[in-house]
Structures are given as C-alpha cells and as structure tokens.
CSV table of C-alpha atoms in Angstrom, one decimal:
chain,number,residue,atom,x,y,z
A,701,MET,CA,-22.6,7.6,8.2
A,702,ASP,CA,-20.8,6.5,5.0
A,703,HIS,CA,-19.1,3.2,4.5
A,704,GLU,CA,-15.6,4.7,4.8
A,705,THR,CA,-16.4,6.0,8.2
A,706,ARG,CA,-17.7,2.6,9.2
A,707,LEU,CA,-14.4,1.0,8.1
A,708,TYR,CA,-12.4,3.4,10.3
A,709,LEU,CA,-14.6,2.9,13.3
A,710,ALA,CA,-14.5,-0.9,12.9
A,711,ALA,CA,-10.7,-0.8,12.8
A,712,HIS,CA,-10.1,1.9,15.5
A,713,PRO,CA,-13.3,2.3,17.6
A,714,PHE,CA,-11.5,4.6,20.1
A,715,ALA,CA,-8.6,6.1,18.2
A,716,TYR,CA,-10.6,7.2,15.2
A,717,PRO,CA,-13.1,9.5,17.0
A,718,LEU,CA,-10.2,11.0,18.9
A,719,MET,CA,-8.3,11.5,15.6
A,720,ARG,CA,-11.3,13.3,14.1
A,721,LEU,CA,-11.8,15.4,17.2
A,722,LEU,CA,-8.2,16.6,17.0
A,723,ALA,CA,-8.9,17.9,13.5
A,724,ARG,CA,-11.3,20.4,15.0
A,725,LEU,CA,-8.6,21.9,17.4
A,726,GLY,CA,-6.6,23.5,14.6
A,727,PRO,CA,-3.9,22.8,12.1
A,728,VAL,CA,-1.3,22.0,14.8
A,729,VAL,CA,-2.0,21.2,18.4
A,730,ARG,CA,0.2,19.8,21.2
A,731,VAL,CA,-1.5,17.0,23.0
A,732,PRO,CA,0.1,16.0,26.4
A,733,GLY,CA,1.2,12.4,26.4
A,734,LEU,CA,0.8,12.1,22.6
A,735,GLY,CA,2.9,14.7,20.9
A,736,VAL,CA,2.5,17.5,18.4
A,737,VAL,CA,-0.4,16.7,16.1
A,738,VAL,CA,-0.5,18.1,12.5
A,739,ASN,CA,-3.9,18.3,10.7
A,740,ASP,CA,-3.0,20.6,7.9
A,741,ALA,CA,-1.5,19.4,4.5
A,742,SER,CA,0.8,22.4,4.0
A,743,VAL,CA,2.3,22.0,7.5
A,744,ALA,CA,2.6,18.3,7.0
A,745,ARG,CA,4.5,18.7,3.8
A,746,ALA,CA,6.8,21.2,5.4
A,747,VAL,CA,7.6,18.7,8.2
A,748,LEU,CA,8.1,15.8,5.8
A,749,THR,CA,10.6,17.8,3.7
A,750,ASP,CA,12.6,19.3,6.6
A,751,GLU,CA,15.6,17.2,7.8
A,752,ARG,CA,15.1,18.3,11.4
A,753,PHE,CA,12.2,15.9,11.6
A,754,ARG,CA,13.5,12.4,11.4
A,755,LYS,CA,12.4,8.8,11.1
A,756,ASP,CA,15.2,7.4,13.3
A,757,GLY,CA,14.7,9.2,16.7
A,758,PRO,CA,12.6,8.7,19.7
A,759,GLY,CA,8.9,8.3,18.9
A,760,SER,CA,9.7,7.8,15.2
A,761,PRO,CA,9.0,4.8,12.9
A,762,GLY,CA,12.5,3.6,13.8
A,763,ASP,CA,11.3,2.8,17.3
A,764,LEU,CA,8.8,0.4,15.9
A,765,TRP,CA,10.8,-1.3,13.1
A,766,THR,CA,14.5,-1.2,13.9
A,767,PRO,CA,14.3,-4.0,16.5
A,768,VAL,CA,12.7,-6.1,13.7
A,769,LEU,CA,14.4,-5.1,10.5
A,770,GLY,CA,17.7,-3.7,11.7
A,771,PRO,CA,19.0,-0.2,11.4
A,772,SER,CA,19.6,0.0,7.7
A,773,VAL,CA,16.3,-0.1,5.8
A,774,LEU,CA,14.6,2.9,4.2
A,775,LEU,CA,11.9,2.9,6.8
A,776,ASN,CA,14.3,4.1,9.6
A,777,MET,CA,17.2,5.8,7.9
A,778,GLU,CA,18.2,9.4,7.3
A,779,GLY,CA,21.0,11.4,5.8
A,780,PRO,CA,23.7,10.3,3.3
A,781,ASP,CA,23.2,6.6,4.1
A,782,HIS,CA,19.5,6.8,3.3
A,783,LEU,CA,20.1,8.7,0.1
A,784,ALA,CA,22.8,6.2,-1.0
A,785,LEU,CA,20.5,3.2,-0.5
A,786,ARG,CA,17.6,5.0,-2.1
A,787,ARG,CA,19.7,5.7,-5.2
A,788,LYS,CA,20.6,2.0,-5.5
A,789,LEU,CA,16.9,0.9,-5.2
A,790,MET,CA,15.2,3.5,-7.3
A,791,PRO,CA,16.2,2.0,-10.7
A,792,LEU,CA,14.5,-1.2,-9.7
A,793,PHE,CA,11.1,0.5,-9.5
A,794,THR,CA,10.8,2.5,-12.6
A,795,PRO,CA,7.2,2.6,-14.0
A,796,ALA,CA,8.2,0.6,-17.1
A,797,TYR,CA,9.8,-2.2,-15.2
A,798,VAL,CA,7.1,-2.6,-12.6
A,799,ALA,CA,4.4,-2.4,-15.2
A,800,GLY,CA,6.0,-5.4,-17.0
A,801,LEU,CA,6.4,-7.2,-13.7
A,802,VAL,CA,2.8,-6.8,-12.7
A,803,ASP,CA,1.6,-7.8,-16.2
A,804,ASP,CA,3.7,-11.0,-16.0
A,805,VAL,CA,2.5,-11.9,-12.5
A,806,LEU,CA,-1.2,-11.0,-12.8
A,807,ARG,CA,-2.0,-11.7,-16.4
A,808,GLU,CA,-3.5,-15.2,-15.6
A,809,PRO,CA,-5.2,-14.3,-12.3
A,810,LEU,CA,-6.8,-11.2,-13.9
A,811,ALA,CA,-8.0,-13.3,-16.9
A,812,ALA,CA,-9.6,-15.8,-14.5
A,813,LEU,CA,-11.2,-12.9,-12.4
A,814,ASP,CA,-12.6,-11.3,-15.5
A,815,ALA,CA,-14.0,-14.6,-16.7
A,816,ARG,CA,-15.7,-15.1,-13.4
A,817,LEU,CA,-17.3,-11.7,-13.6
A,818,ALA,CA,-18.3,-12.3,-17.3
A,819,ARG,CA,-20.1,-15.5,-16.2
A,820,GLY,CA,-22.1,-13.5,-13.7
A,821,GLU,CA,-20.5,-15.0,-10.6
A,822,THR,CA,-20.3,-13.1,-7.3
A,823,VAL,CA,-16.7,-12.5,-6.4
A,824,ASP,CA,-15.1,-11.7,-3.0
A,825,LEU,CA,-12.7,-9.0,-4.1
A,826,VAL,CA,-10.9,-8.9,-0.8
A,827,ASP,CA,-10.0,-12.6,-1.1
A,828,ALA,CA,-8.9,-12.1,-4.7
A,829,MET,CA,-6.7,-9.1,-3.8
A,830,ARG,CA,-5.0,-11.0,-1.0
A,831,VAL,CA,-3.9,-13.7,-3.5
A,832,MET,CA,-2.8,-11.2,-6.1
A,833,ALA,CA,-0.9,-8.9,-3.7
A,834,GLY,CA,0.7,-12.0,-2.2
A,835,ALA,CA,1.7,-13.1,-5.7
A,836,VAL,CA,3.4,-9.8,-6.5
A,837,ILE,CA,5.4,-9.9,-3.3
A,838,CYS,CA,6.4,-13.5,-4.1
A,839,ARG,CA,8.0,-12.2,-7.2
A,840,ILE,CA,9.7,-9.2,-5.5
A,841,ILE,CA,11.4,-11.4,-2.8
A,842,GLY,CA,12.3,-14.1,-5.3
A,843,LEU,CA,10.1,-16.9,-4.0
A,844,ASP,CA,10.4,-19.9,-6.3
A,845,LEU,CA,6.9,-20.8,-7.4
A,846,GLY,CA,7.2,-24.5,-8.1
A,847,PRO,CA,9.6,-27.5,-8.4
A,848,GLY,CA,10.9,-28.7,-11.7
A,849,PRO,CA,13.9,-29.0,-13.9
A,850,GLY,CA,13.8,-25.3,-14.8
A,851,SER,CA,13.4,-24.0,-11.3
A,852,ARG,CA,15.9,-22.0,-9.4
A,853,PRO,CA,16.7,-22.1,-5.7
A,854,GLY,CA,13.5,-21.5,-3.8
A,855,PRO,CA,12.6,-21.0,-0.2
A,856,ALA,CA,15.1,-22.1,2.4
A,857,PRO,CA,14.4,-25.3,4.3
A,858,GLY,CA,11.9,-24.8,7.1
A,859,THR,CA,10.5,-21.5,5.8
A,860,GLY,CA,7.0,-23.0,5.8
A,861,LEU,CA,6.4,-21.6,2.3
A,862,GLY,CA,6.3,-24.9,0.4
A,863,SER,CA,4.8,-25.6,-3.0
A,864,ALA,CA,1.1,-26.2,-3.4
A,865,PRO,CA,0.7,-27.1,-7.1
A,866,GLY,CA,-2.7,-27.1,-8.7
A,867,THR,CA,-4.3,-24.4,-6.4
A,868,GLY,CA,-5.7,-22.4,-9.2
A,869,LEU,CA,-3.5,-19.5,-10.1
A,870,GLY,CA,-1.4,-21.0,-13.0
A,871,SER,CA,1.1,-23.2,-11.2
A,872,ASP,CA,3.9,-24.3,-13.6
A,873,PRO,CA,6.1,-27.3,-12.8
A,874,GLY,CA,9.0,-25.6,-14.5
A,875,SER,CA,8.6,-22.2,-12.8
A,876,ARG,CA,11.4,-20.2,-11.3
A,877,PRO,CA,11.8,-16.8,-9.7
A,878,GLY,CA,10.8,-14.3,-12.4
A,879,SER,CA,8.3,-16.6,-14.2
A,880,ALA,CA,4.6,-15.8,-14.7
A,881,ALA,CA,3.4,-18.8,-12.8
A,882,VAL,CA,1.8,-18.2,-9.4
A,883,VAL,CA,0.8,-20.8,-6.9
A,884,GLU,CA,-2.2,-19.5,-5.0
A,885,ALA,CA,-1.5,-21.2,-1.7
A,886,ARG,CA,2.0,-19.7,-1.5
A,887,ALA,CA,0.7,-16.2,-2.4
A,888,ARG,CA,-2.1,-16.6,0.2
A,889,GLU,CA,0.3,-17.8,2.9
A,890,LEU,CA,2.8,-15.0,2.2
A,891,PHE,CA,0.1,-12.4,2.5
A,892,THR,CA,-1.2,-13.9,5.8
A,893,GLU,CA,2.4,-13.8,7.2
A,894,GLY,CA,2.7,-10.1,6.4
A,895,GLU,CA,-0.8,-9.4,7.8
A,896,ARG,CA,0.3,-11.2,11.0
A,897,VAL,CA,3.1,-8.7,11.5
A,898,VAL,CA,1.3,-5.5,10.5
A,899,SER,CA,-1.6,-6.3,12.8
A,900,MET,CA,0.7,-6.1,15.8
A,901,VAL,CA,0.7,-2.3,15.3
A,902,SER,CA,-2.1,0.1,16.2
A,903,LEU,CA,-2.5,3.9,15.8
A,904,ARG,CA,-1.4,4.1,19.4
A,905,SER,CA,1.7,1.9,19.1
A,906,ARG,CA,5.1,3.4,20.1
A,907,ARG,CA,7.1,0.2,20.3
A,908,LEU,CA,6.6,-3.5,19.8
A,909,SER,CA,6.7,-5.8,22.8
A,910,ASP,CA,9.5,-8.3,23.2
A,911,ARG,CA,7.1,-11.1,22.3
A,912,GLN,CA,5.9,-9.2,19.2
A,913,VAL,CA,9.5,-8.5,18.1
A,914,ALA,CA,10.3,-12.2,18.4
A,915,VAL,CA,7.3,-13.2,16.3
A,916,ALA,CA,8.0,-10.5,13.7
A,917,ARG,CA,11.7,-11.5,13.5
A,918,GLN,CA,10.7,-15.2,12.9
A,919,VAL,CA,8.5,-14.2,10.0
A,920,LEU,CA,10.9,-11.7,8.5
A,921,ASP,CA,13.9,-14.1,8.9
A,922,ARG,CA,12.0,-16.6,6.7
A,923,ILE,CA,11.4,-13.8,4.1
A,924,GLY,CA,15.1,-12.8,4.3
A,925,ASP,CA,16.2,-16.4,3.8
A,926,ILE,CA,14.1,-16.6,0.6
A,927,ALA,CA,15.3,-13.3,-0.6
A,928,GLN,CA,19.0,-14.1,0.0
A,929,ILE,CA,18.8,-17.3,-2.0
A,930,ALA,CA,17.4,-15.3,-5.0
A,931,TYR,CA,20.1,-12.7,-4.4
A,932,GLU,CA,22.9,-15.2,-4.4
A,933,ALA,CA,21.5,-16.8,-7.5
A,934,GLY,CA,22.1,-13.5,-9.2
A,935,ASP,CA,19.5,-13.9,-11.9
A,936,PRO,CA,19.2,-10.4,-13.5
A,937,SER,CA,15.6,-11.2,-14.5
A,938,THR,CA,14.6,-11.1,-10.8
A,939,VAL,CA,14.3,-8.2,-8.4
A,940,MET,CA,16.7,-9.6,-6.0
A,941,GLY,CA,19.2,-10.4,-8.7
A,942,ARG,CA,18.9,-6.8,-9.9
A,943,MET,CA,19.6,-5.6,-6.4
A,944,ARG,CA,22.9,-7.6,-6.5
A,945,GLU,CA,23.7,-6.0,-9.9
A,946,SER,CA,23.0,-2.6,-8.5
A,947,GLY,CA,25.6,-3.0,-5.8
A,948,LEU,CA,23.4,-3.8,-2.8
A,949,SER,CA,25.0,-6.0,-0.2
A,950,ALA,CA,23.3,-9.2,0.9
A,951,ALA,CA,22.3,-7.5,4.2
A,952,GLU,CA,20.8,-4.5,2.4
A,953,ALA,CA,18.9,-6.8,0.0
A,954,ARG,CA,17.5,-8.8,2.9
A,955,GLY,CA,16.4,-5.6,4.6
A,956,ALA,CA,14.8,-4.2,1.5
A,957,ALA,CA,12.9,-7.4,0.9
A,958,GLY,CA,11.6,-7.3,4.5
A,959,ALA,CA,10.5,-3.6,4.1
A,960,PHE,CA,8.8,-4.2,0.8
A,961,PHE,CA,7.1,-7.3,2.3
A,962,LEU,CA,5.7,-5.3,5.2
A,963,THR,CA,4.6,-2.2,3.2
A,964,GLY,CA,3.9,-3.7,-0.2
A,965,THR,CA,1.1,-6.1,0.4
A,966,GLU,CA,-1.3,-4.3,2.8
A,967,THR,CA,-1.4,-1.0,0.9
A,968,VAL,CA,-2.7,-2.4,-2.4
A,969,ALA,CA,-4.8,-5.3,-1.0
A,970,THR,CA,-6.7,-3.0,1.4
A,971,PHE,CA,-7.1,-0.2,-1.1
A,972,VAL,CA,-8.5,-1.8,-4.2
A,973,PRO,CA,-11.7,-3.1,-2.6
A,974,ARG,CA,-12.3,0.3,-1.1
A,975,LEU,CA,-11.7,2.0,-4.5
A,976,VAL,CA,-14.2,-0.3,-6.2
A,977,ALA,CA,-16.8,0.3,-3.4
A,978,LEU,CA,-16.4,4.1,-3.7
A,979,VAL,CA,-16.9,3.9,-7.4
A,980,SER,CA,-20.0,1.7,-7.0
A,981,ASP,CA,-21.4,3.8,-4.2
A,982,HIS,CA,-21.1,7.0,-6.1
A,983,GLY,CA,-22.6,5.6,-9.3
A,984,LEU,CA,-19.5,6.2,-11.5
A,985,ASP,CA,-19.4,4.2,-14.7
A,986,LEU,CA,-15.9,3.7,-15.9
A,987,GLY,CA,-16.8,0.6,-17.9
A,988,PRO,CA,-17.2,2.1,-21.5
A,989,ALA,CA,-14.0,4.0,-21.3
A,990,LEU,CA,-12.0,1.1,-19.9
A,991,ARG,CA,-13.5,-1.4,-22.4
A,992,THR,CA,-12.5,0.9,-25.2
A,993,GLY,CA,-8.9,1.4,-24.0
A,994,ALA,CA,-7.9,-2.0,-22.7
A,995,ARG,CA,-8.9,-5.6,-23.0
A,996,PRO,CA,-9.5,-6.9,-19.5
A,997,GLY,CA,-7.7,-10.1,-18.8
A,998,SER,CA,-5.4,-9.8,-21.8
A,999,GLY,CA,-3.3,-7.1,-20.1
A,1000,THR,CA,-3.1,-5.2,-16.9
A,1001,GLY,CA,-4.2,-1.7,-17.9
A,1002,ALA,CA,-0.7,-0.5,-17.1
A,1003,ASP,CA,-0.7,1.5,-20.3
A,1004,ILE,CA,-3.4,3.8,-18.9
A,1005,ALA,CA,-2.1,7.4,-19.2
A,1006,PRO,CA,-1.7,9.5,-16.0
A,1007,ALA,CA,-4.3,12.1,-15.4
A,1008,THR,CA,-3.5,15.1,-17.6
A,1009,GLY,CA,-5.2,17.8,-15.6
A,1010,SER,CA,-6.7,19.1,-18.8
A,1011,GLY,CA,-9.9,20.0,-17.1
A,1012,SER,CA,-12.1,17.2,-18.5
A,1013,GLY,CA,-14.9,16.9,-16.0
A,1014,PHE,CA,-16.8,14.1,-14.5
A,1015,SER,CA,-20.5,13.8,-14.5
A,1016,THR,CA,-20.8,12.4,-11.0
A,1017,GLY,CA,-23.9,10.9,-9.5
A,1018,THR,CA,-25.0,11.4,-6.0
A,1019,GLY,CA,-25.3,7.7,-5.2
A,1020,PRO,CA,-25.7,4.2,-6.5
A,1021,GLY,CA,-27.5,3.7,-9.7
A,1022,THR,CA,-27.0,7.2,-11.1
A,1023,GLY,CA,-25.1,5.9,-14.2
A,1024,ALA,CA,-22.6,8.7,-14.1
A,1025,ALA,CA,-20.1,8.7,-17.0
A,1026,VAL,CA,-16.4,9.2,-17.0
A,1027,ASN,CA,-14.9,11.3,-19.8
A,1028,GLY,CA,-11.9,9.2,-20.8
A,1029,LEU,CA,-9.6,6.3,-20.1
A,1030,GLU,CA,-7.0,8.7,-18.5
A,1031,ASP,CA,-9.5,9.6,-15.8
A,1032,LEU,CA,-9.0,6.2,-14.1
A,1033,ASP,CA,-5.9,7.7,-12.5
A,1034,ARG,CA,-7.9,10.6,-11.3
A,1035,VAL,CA,-10.4,8.3,-9.7
A,1036,ILE,CA,-7.5,6.3,-8.1
A,1037,ASP,CA,-5.9,9.5,-6.7
A,1038,GLU,CA,-9.2,10.7,-5.3
A,1039,ALA,CA,-10.0,7.4,-3.7
A,1040,MET,CA,-6.5,7.4,-2.2
A,1041,ARG,CA,-7.2,10.8,-0.7
A,1042,VAL,CA,-10.5,9.6,0.9
A,1043,THR,CA,-9.2,6.3,2.1
A,1044,THR,CA,-5.8,7.6,3.1
A,1045,PRO,CA,-3.6,4.4,2.9
A,1046,THR,CA,-1.2,5.9,5.5
A,1047,PRO,CA,-3.6,7.6,8.0
A,1048,LEU,CA,-0.8,8.6,10.3
A,1049,MET,CA,3.0,9.4,10.0
A,1050,LEU,CA,5.5,9.8,12.7
A,1051,ARG,CA,8.6,12.0,13.0
A,1052,SER,CA,11.1,12.7,15.8
A,1053,VAL,CA,12.4,16.3,16.3
A,1054,SER,CA,16.2,16.5,16.2
A,1055,GLU,CA,16.7,20.3,16.5
A,1056,PRO,CA,14.6,23.2,18.0
A,1057,ALA,CA,12.0,24.2,15.4
A,1058,ARG,CA,8.5,25.3,14.9
A,1059,VAL,CA,5.6,23.3,13.5
A,1060,GLY,CA,3.1,25.7,12.3
A,1061,GLY,CA,2.9,28.1,15.3
A,1062,VAL,CA,4.0,25.5,17.9
A,1063,ALA,CA,7.5,25.4,19.2
A,1064,VAL,CA,9.1,21.9,19.3
A,1065,ARG,CA,12.4,20.7,20.9
A,1066,PRO,CA,14.6,17.7,20.4
A,1067,GLY,CA,12.9,14.5,21.4
A,1068,ASP,CA,9.4,15.7,20.7
A,1069,ARG,CA,7.2,13.4,18.7
A,1070,VAL,CA,5.3,14.8,15.7
A,1071,LEU,CA,2.2,13.0,14.5
A,1072,ILE,CA,1.0,13.9,11.0
A,1073,VAL,CA,-2.6,12.8,10.8
A,1074,THR,CA,-2.6,12.4,7.1
A,1075,HIS,CA,-6.3,11.3,7.2
A,1076,ASN,CA,-7.3,14.7,8.7
A,1077,CYS,CA,-5.2,16.6,6.2
A,1078,ALA,CA,-6.8,14.7,3.3
A,1079,ARG,CA,-10.4,14.7,4.5
A,1080,ALA,CA,-10.3,18.5,5.0
A,1081,HIS,CA,-10.5,18.6,1.2
A,1082,GLY,CA,-14.1,17.4,1.2
A,1083,PRO,CA,-16.1,14.3,0.2
A,1084,PHE,CA,-15.2,12.0,-2.7
A,1085,ASP,CA,-15.2,13.9,-6.0
A,1086,PRO,CA,-12.9,12.9,-8.8
A,1087,SER,CA,-13.7,16.0,-10.8
A,1088,ARG,CA,-12.0,18.3,-8.2
A,1089,PRO,CA,-8.1,18.6,-8.6
A,1090,HIS,CA,-6.0,18.2,-5.5
A,1091,PRO,CA,-4.1,21.3,-4.3
A,1092,PRO,CA,-0.3,21.0,-4.6
A,1093,GLU,CA,0.3,20.6,-0.8
A,1094,LEU,CA,-2.0,17.6,-0.7
A,1095,ARG,CA,-0.8,15.8,-3.8
A,1096,ARG,CA,-0.1,12.1,-2.9
A,1097,LEU,CA,0.8,13.2,0.7
A,1098,TRP,CA,-0.3,9.7,1.9
A,1099,PHE,CA,2.8,8.3,0.2
A,1100,GLY,CA,5.1,10.8,1.9
A,1101,ALA,CA,7.1,13.7,0.5
A,1102,GLY,CA,10.7,14.7,-0.1
A,1103,PRO,CA,13.5,12.2,0.4
A,1104,HIS,CA,11.1,9.7,2.0
A,1105,PHE,CA,8.4,9.7,-0.7
A,1106,CYS,CA,7.4,6.0,-1.1
A,1107,ILE,CA,9.9,4.3,-3.4
A,1108,GLY,CA,7.3,1.6,-4.1
A,1109,TYR,CA,4.7,4.0,-5.3
A,1110,PRO,CA,5.1,3.0,-9.0
A,1111,LEU,CA,4.7,-0.7,-8.1
A,1112,ALA,CA,1.6,0.0,-6.0
A,1113,LEU,CA,0.1,2.1,-8.8
A,1114,ALA,CA,0.8,-0.5,-11.4
A,1115,GLU,CA,-1.0,-3.2,-9.3
A,1116,ILE,CA,-4.0,-0.9,-8.6
A,1117,ARG,CA,-4.3,0.1,-12.3
A,1118,ALA,CA,-4.1,-3.6,-13.3
A,1119,VAL,CA,-6.9,-4.8,-11.1
A,1120,ALA,CA,-9.1,-1.7,-11.3
A,1121,SER,CA,-9.1,-1.6,-15.1
A,1122,THR,CA,-10.2,-5.2,-15.2
A,1123,VAL,CA,-12.8,-5.1,-12.5
A,1124,LEU,CA,-14.3,-1.6,-13.3
A,1125,SER,CA,-14.5,-2.4,-17.0
A,1126,ARG,CA,-17.3,-4.8,-16.0
A,1127,GLY,CA,-19.3,-2.0,-14.4
A,1128,VAL,CA,-19.5,-4.0,-11.2
A,1129,ARG,CA,-21.9,-3.4,-8.3
A,1130,VAL,CA,-21.4,-4.3,-4.6
A,1131,THR,CA,-23.8,-7.0,-3.4
A,1132,GLY,CA,-22.5,-7.3,0.1
A,1133,ARG,CA,-19.7,-6.1,2.5
A,1134,ARG,CA,-18.3,-6.6,5.9
A,1135,ALA,CA,-15.8,-4.3,7.7
A,1136,ALA,CA,-12.6,-5.8,9.1
A,1137,ARG,CA,-12.0,-5.3,12.8
A,1138,GLY,CA,-8.7,-5.1,14.7
A,1139,VAL,CA,-6.6,-4.1,11.7
A,1140,LEU,CA,-4.1,-1.3,11.3
A,1141,ILE,CA,-5.3,-0.1,7.8
A,1142,PRO,CA,-9.1,0.1,7.7
A,1143,THR,CA,-10.5,-2.2,5.1
A,1144,TYR,CA,-13.2,-4.7,4.3
A,1145,GLU,CA,-13.1,-8.3,5.6
A,1146,HIS,CA,-15.3,-9.2,2.6
A,1147,LEU,CA,-16.5,-7.2,-0.4
A,1148,TRP,CA,-18.7,-9.2,-2.7
A,1149,ILE,CA,-19.1,-7.8,-6.2
A,1150,THR,CA,-20.8,-8.9,-9.5
A,1151,ALA,CA,-21.0,-7.5,-13.0
A,1152,ALA,CA,-23.8,-5.0,-13.3
C-alpha cells in the first residue's frame, strides 16, 4: 500500500474504500440514496461544462455553503450573476499579480526555510506550510500585520486575530496591509480558523447542522470584518482595495474574502507536503535544475516556465534513492501537475440537475444529485509518472472546468511553485511522516524532511 492510499484511508476510513469500489462499477452509476456517480474524466468534464448541472440546487455545494456565506459567492452561483462577479474578480488573480504577491509575502519565510535546510536541520514541512498558507491568506483578506505609525486599519475589535510581534516570520512594527511583513502567530491562527470550518465537512456531508452553521458564521464574520476594513480603506495596493476599484460592492468583497479564505488555505497547505513526499518516494532529483534556474530564498521560483509539452522525458526511478534526474527547470510544472492528479486536491465535486438530461448512459431528472468522483477519474490514468502527458479531458480537472474553473488557480500555483522550488532545490529526503485523521482533504499531520 502506497503512502497516498494510507493518507486517504486515514482521512476517510469508510468512504474511501466505497469510493474506490464505485470506480469498478463503470464510468457512470446510479447509487440509491447517494446519487449519480461519475468515475470517467470525459463524462465529468461534460457535466462541468453543461449549464443543466448547477452548483445552486438541491444536493449541490450551495446546500453546504449558502447558509454560511450567503447566496452571492462564486461557490454557489450560476448564470449571468455568476459570470458578472467572475469577470470582476478575474483581473485580481492574473499570474503576474499573484506571482508578485507571493514573492512579497513569502520571500522572508522561504529564505528562513532554506537556511534551516542548508544547516542540515530537520523541518516539519506541514507546520511550515500552515504558516505560509496562512500568511498569504492574511494578505488576501487585508489583515493588518502589526501596529505602528505606518499601519492601516487592521482587524476589527474582538476578531481574536491580534498582533503577536516577534514570532519569527519577519514582523515589522510599521507594517500595513500589502507589506511584506508576516507575523507568524496571526498566520497560524488564521489557518487554524479555516481548518476549523473545513473540518466540519466530510465526503458524506449534504448540509451543515445548525450548530456547525453558527460556528462557521462566527469565524467567517470575523474574516468579513477584517476584509471590509481593508475594502473601505481603498488602498489599491491591497487585494480588497483592488476589489473596490473593480466595482465590487462591500457585500461582494466580504463574500469573496470568505470564499478565498475557505478554499485558498487548505488546498496549498495540504498539497505541498504530499508533492514533496511523492518526489522523494519516487527518487526524482529536481535539485540541479532548480539550483541552476533559481536562487532559493532570494525569490519564489514564480518565474519557472510552464511545461511546454515538448516531449522532454524524465528518467524516473522506481523508488527512493534511485537518483533519477529531471531534464529541465520547466519540468517542475509537469511534476506539480502529475502530483495534483495523484493527490487530487478536490476528490469529489457535486452538481444538481436542473433539467432532464443524460450523464453518460444514465438518464437524470431535475433534483437528482451528481457526484463527480474526481479522484477516480484521475487515478484511472495510472500511478505517479511525470513523463506521461495528461489527456485533454483530464487536464486540471481537479480545479473544475468551464465557467466554474477555479479562479484562484494562478494564486495556488504561484504558492506551490514558490515553496516547491525552494524545498526541492535542496534534494530533500523524508525522514518521518504521520497521516492526518478526521480531515476533509487527505494530508499529513507531520512530514519531516531534511536536505539529502
């Protein structure tokens, strides 16, 4: 049993075996009491790009998140209103802008991480990622990172996200939203708050309980208060200030901040340790190429070119210690994409049927629930192998498709590239690991690494 399977079983000991069993029943199967299950990438992409399958009907993500976030966030919208809000938000997440944002936020933490690895220290990458992902989301929502004469309005009174100077991630007494300074305690606390909400959901969840909704609202109201202060300040150097410039209302900006808070921390923080573990376990050596193309700690690696698909192959090993080489800096993106496929950051997607239709060969009617088991679609392509290109129907399916393709994808990729290029340039090896239990997205509770 490989480590990825162990992670899934630790997170979902009952649901995961059922999920994998359903993959054996065919590309599309109706399961009484569950819905219509899709295990095929081509069918999944067809559903995701068909407006008859919605995110705001019964059995959809809207059932989960509308009671918490309200009716007007991208997670639960369809049609012209969804398109209009998406058009307002897209300019805020261009690759160039998010690369600069990530570089500004993570330059100091990555330099510190690289220095620890250079000294031969053993690092818990999971803990480091929680802080760095929390730091980025601090910047997104406009959390003021420290008091001082140059600071702008920060968290609202009673948010519980106070300053903790001197905690080790470059606190700056003159910081303001948009500065490079990061206070570790705040970043850690913010990540923990997001984790608290996301952990309420399981693969079996249809709705949150009244108690869960109340807790989630309490957390997200605090996030909304912070975001609204940054929005009202109107500083164009901040994400929230740019939202105001782009014509978003205060309510839309609050909703967007809440949605990014929920989706933007877990995806990156859980994926990077799994990526590093896969690279280590398969004996891939990206170090020489990354050391040639980037200076770890002095930049984020955001300048790494996307995979070109030119056919350059990998010499992949069969396990740890094989010393396999990667044929160029651009191949980091191919390794990331392949690790995304194997780990599947979004293992399941939900849609609600609004009109009579067919899913594969199965007839569906309004009110039916469609469960796209993205993990089954992705794992059908075989074991981890970065030398093998993904077929078109599978390409980044775990980030969605069509009008609902993840708007935060460029930000997630920039964060992943930044950390991966720093860590993997050291040719790290895994010295210990522990799977997390009772979590929505399978991940490690701890992943200890050291420079090889």
